[in-house]
Short mmCIF file of N, CA and C in Angstrom, two decimals:
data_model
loop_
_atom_site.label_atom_id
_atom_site.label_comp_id
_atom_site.label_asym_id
_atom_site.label_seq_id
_atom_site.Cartn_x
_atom_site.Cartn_y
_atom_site.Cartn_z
N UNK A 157 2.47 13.56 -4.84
CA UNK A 157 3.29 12.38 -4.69
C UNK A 157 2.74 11.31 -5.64
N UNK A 158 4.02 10.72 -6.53
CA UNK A 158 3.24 9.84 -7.71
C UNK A 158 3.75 8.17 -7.49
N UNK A 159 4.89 8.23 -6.01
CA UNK A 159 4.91 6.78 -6.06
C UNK A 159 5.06 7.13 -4.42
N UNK A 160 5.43 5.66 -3.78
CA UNK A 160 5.89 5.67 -2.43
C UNK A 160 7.17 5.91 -2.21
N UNK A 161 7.80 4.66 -2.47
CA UNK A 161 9.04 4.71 -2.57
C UNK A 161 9.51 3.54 -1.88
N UNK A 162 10.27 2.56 -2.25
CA UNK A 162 10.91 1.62 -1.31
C UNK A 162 11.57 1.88 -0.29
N UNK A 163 11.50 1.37 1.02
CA UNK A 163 11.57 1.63 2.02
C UNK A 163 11.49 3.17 2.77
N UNK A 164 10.65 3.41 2.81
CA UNK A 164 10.17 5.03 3.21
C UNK A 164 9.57 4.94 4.40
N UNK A 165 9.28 3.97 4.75
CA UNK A 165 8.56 3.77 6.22
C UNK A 165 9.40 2.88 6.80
N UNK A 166 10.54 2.30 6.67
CA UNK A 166 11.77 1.48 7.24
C UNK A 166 11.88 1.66 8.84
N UNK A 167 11.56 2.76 9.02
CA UNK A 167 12.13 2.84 10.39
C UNK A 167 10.84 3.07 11.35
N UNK A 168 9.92 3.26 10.71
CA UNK A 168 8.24 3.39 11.22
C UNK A 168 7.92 1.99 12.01
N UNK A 169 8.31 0.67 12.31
CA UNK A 169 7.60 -0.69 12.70
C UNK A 169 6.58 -0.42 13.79
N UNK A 170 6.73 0.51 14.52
CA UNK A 170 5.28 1.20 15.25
C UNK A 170 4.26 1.29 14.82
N UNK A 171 4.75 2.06 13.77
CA UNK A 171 2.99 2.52 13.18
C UNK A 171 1.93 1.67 12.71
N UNK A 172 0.60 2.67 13.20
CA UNK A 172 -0.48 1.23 13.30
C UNK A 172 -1.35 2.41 12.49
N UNK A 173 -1.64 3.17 11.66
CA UNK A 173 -2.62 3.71 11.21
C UNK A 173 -1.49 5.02 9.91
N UNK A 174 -2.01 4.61 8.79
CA UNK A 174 -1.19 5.16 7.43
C UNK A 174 -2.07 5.25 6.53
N UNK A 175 -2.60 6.74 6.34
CA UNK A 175 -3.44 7.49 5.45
C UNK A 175 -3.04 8.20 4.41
N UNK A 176 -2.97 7.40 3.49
CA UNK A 176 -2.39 8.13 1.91
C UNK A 176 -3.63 8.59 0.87
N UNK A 177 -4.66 8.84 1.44
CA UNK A 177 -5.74 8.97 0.59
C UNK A 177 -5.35 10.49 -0.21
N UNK A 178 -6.03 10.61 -1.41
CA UNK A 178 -5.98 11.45 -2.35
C UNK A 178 -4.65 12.05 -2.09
N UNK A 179 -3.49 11.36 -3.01
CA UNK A 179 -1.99 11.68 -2.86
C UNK A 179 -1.92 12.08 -4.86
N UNK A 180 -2.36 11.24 -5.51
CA UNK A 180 -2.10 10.94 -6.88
C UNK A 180 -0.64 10.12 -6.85
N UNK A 181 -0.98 8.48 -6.18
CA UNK A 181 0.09 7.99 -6.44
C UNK A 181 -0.70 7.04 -7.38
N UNK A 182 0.36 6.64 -8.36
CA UNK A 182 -0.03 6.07 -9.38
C UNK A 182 0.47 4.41 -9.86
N UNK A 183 1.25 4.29 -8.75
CA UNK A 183 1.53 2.71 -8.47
C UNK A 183 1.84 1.92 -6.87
N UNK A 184 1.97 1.30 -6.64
CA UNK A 184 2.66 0.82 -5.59
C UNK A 184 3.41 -0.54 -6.44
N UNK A 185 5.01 -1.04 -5.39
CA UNK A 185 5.75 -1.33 -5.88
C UNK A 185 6.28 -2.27 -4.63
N UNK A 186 6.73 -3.40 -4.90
CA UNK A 186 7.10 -4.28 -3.75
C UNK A 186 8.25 -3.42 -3.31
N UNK A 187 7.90 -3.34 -1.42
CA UNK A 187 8.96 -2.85 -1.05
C UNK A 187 8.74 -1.58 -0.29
N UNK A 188 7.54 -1.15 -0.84
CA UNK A 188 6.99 0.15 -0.90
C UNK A 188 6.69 0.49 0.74
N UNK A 189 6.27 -0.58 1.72
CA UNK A 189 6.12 -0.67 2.78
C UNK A 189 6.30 -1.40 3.87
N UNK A 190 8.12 -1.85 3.07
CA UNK A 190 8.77 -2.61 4.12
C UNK A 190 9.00 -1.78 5.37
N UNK A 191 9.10 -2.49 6.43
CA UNK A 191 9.09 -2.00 7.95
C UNK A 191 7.92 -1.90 8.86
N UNK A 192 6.70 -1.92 7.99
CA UNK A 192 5.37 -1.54 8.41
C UNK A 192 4.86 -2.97 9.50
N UNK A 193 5.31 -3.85 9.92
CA UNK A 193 4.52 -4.69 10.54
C UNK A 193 3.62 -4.49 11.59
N UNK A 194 3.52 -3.66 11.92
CA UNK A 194 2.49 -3.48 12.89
C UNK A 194 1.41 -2.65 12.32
N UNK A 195 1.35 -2.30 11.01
CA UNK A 195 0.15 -1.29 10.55
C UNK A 195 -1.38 -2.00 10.27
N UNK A 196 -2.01 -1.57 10.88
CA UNK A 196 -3.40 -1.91 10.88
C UNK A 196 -4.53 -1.50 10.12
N UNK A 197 -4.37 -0.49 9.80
CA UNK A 197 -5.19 0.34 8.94
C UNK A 197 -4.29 0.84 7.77
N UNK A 198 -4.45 0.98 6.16
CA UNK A 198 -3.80 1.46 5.39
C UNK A 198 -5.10 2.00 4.20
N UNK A 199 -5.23 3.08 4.11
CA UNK A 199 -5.65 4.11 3.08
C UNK A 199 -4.93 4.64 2.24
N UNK A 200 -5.71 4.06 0.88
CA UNK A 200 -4.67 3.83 -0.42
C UNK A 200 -6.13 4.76 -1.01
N UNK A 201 -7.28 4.98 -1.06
CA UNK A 201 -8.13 5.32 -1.55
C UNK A 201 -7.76 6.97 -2.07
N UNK A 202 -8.83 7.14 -3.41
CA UNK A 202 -8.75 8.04 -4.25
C UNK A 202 -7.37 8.95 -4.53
N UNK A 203 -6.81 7.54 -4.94
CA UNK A 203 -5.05 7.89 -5.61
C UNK A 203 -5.40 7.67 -7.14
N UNK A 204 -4.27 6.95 -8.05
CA UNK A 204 -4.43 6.67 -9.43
C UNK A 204 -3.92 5.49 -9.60
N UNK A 205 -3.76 4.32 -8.88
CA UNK A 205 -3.25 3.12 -9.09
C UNK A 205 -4.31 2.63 -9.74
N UNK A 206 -3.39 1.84 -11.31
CA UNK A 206 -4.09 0.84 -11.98
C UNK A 206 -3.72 -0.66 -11.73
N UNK A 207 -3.04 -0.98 -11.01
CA UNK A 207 -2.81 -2.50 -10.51
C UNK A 207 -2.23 -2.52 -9.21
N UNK A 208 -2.71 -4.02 -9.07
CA UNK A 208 -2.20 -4.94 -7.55
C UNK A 208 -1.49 -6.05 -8.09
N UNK A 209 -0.14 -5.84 -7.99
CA UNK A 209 0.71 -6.72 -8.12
C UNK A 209 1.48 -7.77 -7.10
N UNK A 210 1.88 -8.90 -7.22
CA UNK A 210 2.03 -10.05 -6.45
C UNK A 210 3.63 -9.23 -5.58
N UNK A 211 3.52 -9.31 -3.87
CA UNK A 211 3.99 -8.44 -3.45
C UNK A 211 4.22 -6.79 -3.01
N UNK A 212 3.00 -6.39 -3.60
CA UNK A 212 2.89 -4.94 -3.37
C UNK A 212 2.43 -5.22 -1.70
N UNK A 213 2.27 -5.74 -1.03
CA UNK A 213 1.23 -5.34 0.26
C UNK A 213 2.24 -6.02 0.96
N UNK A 214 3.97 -7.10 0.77
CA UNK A 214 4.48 -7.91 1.40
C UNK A 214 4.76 -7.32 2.55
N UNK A 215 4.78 -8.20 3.52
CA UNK A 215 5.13 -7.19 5.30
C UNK A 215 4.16 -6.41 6.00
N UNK A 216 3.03 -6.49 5.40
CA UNK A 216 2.10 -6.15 6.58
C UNK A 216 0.67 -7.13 7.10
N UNK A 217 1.68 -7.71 7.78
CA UNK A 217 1.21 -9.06 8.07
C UNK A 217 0.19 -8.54 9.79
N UNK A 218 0.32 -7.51 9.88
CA UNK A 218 -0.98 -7.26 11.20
C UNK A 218 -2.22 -6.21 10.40
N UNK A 219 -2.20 -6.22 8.88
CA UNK A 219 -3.22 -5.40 8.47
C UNK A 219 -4.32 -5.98 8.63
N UNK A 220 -5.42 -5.01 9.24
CA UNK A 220 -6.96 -5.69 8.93
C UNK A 220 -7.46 -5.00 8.18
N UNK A 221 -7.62 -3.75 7.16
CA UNK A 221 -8.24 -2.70 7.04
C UNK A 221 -7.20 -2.07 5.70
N UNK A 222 -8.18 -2.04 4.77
CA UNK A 222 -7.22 -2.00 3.69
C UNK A 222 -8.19 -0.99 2.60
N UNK A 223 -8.07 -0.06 2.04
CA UNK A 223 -9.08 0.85 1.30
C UNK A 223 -8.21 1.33 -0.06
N UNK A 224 -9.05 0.60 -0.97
CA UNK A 224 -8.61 1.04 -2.69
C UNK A 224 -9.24 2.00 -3.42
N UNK A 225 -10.61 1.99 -2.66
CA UNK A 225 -11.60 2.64 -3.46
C UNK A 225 -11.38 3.98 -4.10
N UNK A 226 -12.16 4.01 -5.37
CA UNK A 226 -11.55 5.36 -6.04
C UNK A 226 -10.42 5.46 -6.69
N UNK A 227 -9.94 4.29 -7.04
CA UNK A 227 -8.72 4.79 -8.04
C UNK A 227 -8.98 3.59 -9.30
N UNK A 228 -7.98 3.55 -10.58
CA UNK A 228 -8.45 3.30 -11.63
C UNK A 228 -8.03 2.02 -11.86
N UNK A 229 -8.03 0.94 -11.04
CA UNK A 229 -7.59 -0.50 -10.72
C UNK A 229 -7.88 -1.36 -11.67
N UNK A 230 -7.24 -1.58 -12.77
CA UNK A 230 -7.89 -2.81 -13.79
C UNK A 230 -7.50 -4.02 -14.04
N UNK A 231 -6.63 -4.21 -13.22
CA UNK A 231 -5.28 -5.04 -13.38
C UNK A 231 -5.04 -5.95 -11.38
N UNK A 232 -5.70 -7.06 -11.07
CA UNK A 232 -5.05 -7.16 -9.70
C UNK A 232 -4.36 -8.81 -10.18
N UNK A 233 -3.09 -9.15 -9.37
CA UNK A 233 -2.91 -10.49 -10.37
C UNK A 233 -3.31 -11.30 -9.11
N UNK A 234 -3.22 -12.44 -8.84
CA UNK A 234 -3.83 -13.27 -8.37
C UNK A 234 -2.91 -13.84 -7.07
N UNK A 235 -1.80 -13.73 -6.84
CA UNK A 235 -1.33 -13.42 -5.40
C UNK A 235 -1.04 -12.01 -4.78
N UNK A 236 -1.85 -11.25 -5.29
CA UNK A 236 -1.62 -9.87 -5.36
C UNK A 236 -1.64 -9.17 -3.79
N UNK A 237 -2.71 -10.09 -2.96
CA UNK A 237 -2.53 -10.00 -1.67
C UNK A 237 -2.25 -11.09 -0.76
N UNK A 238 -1.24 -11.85 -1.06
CA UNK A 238 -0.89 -12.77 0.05
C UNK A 238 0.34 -12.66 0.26
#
């Protein structure tokens, strides 16, 4: 899997724990995880994303727990997580 996909978790607002580790996705994209408000934990680690763009993370406003590590990130812009 090389992206998410906009709205792919739409109908998920339950879910509190979303483990995408070692997928080879290679971006995330606003949108990507609309529906998610209740997710708490999100594992993004050892994928291939090279940036954090302003809106990639919009709507998960109950996250505490957030994991990038391991992928090739060179690029985060500066509202990238709010």
């Amino acid at each position: 899997m090389s992206s998410i996909g906009s709205n792919s978790f739409n109908l998920l607002s339950s879910l509190t724990y979303l483990d995408l580790n070692s997928n080879q996705i290679n971006s995330i994209e606003s949108g990507d995880f609309n529906g998610l408000s209740s997710l708490i934990f999100l594992d993004l680690s050892t994928n291939q994303i090279n940036s954090i763009e302003s809106g990639d993370f919009n709507g998960l406003s109950s996250l505490n727990e957030l994991y990038l590590s391991y992928n090739q990130i060179n690029s985060i812009e500066v509202s990238g997580f709010s």
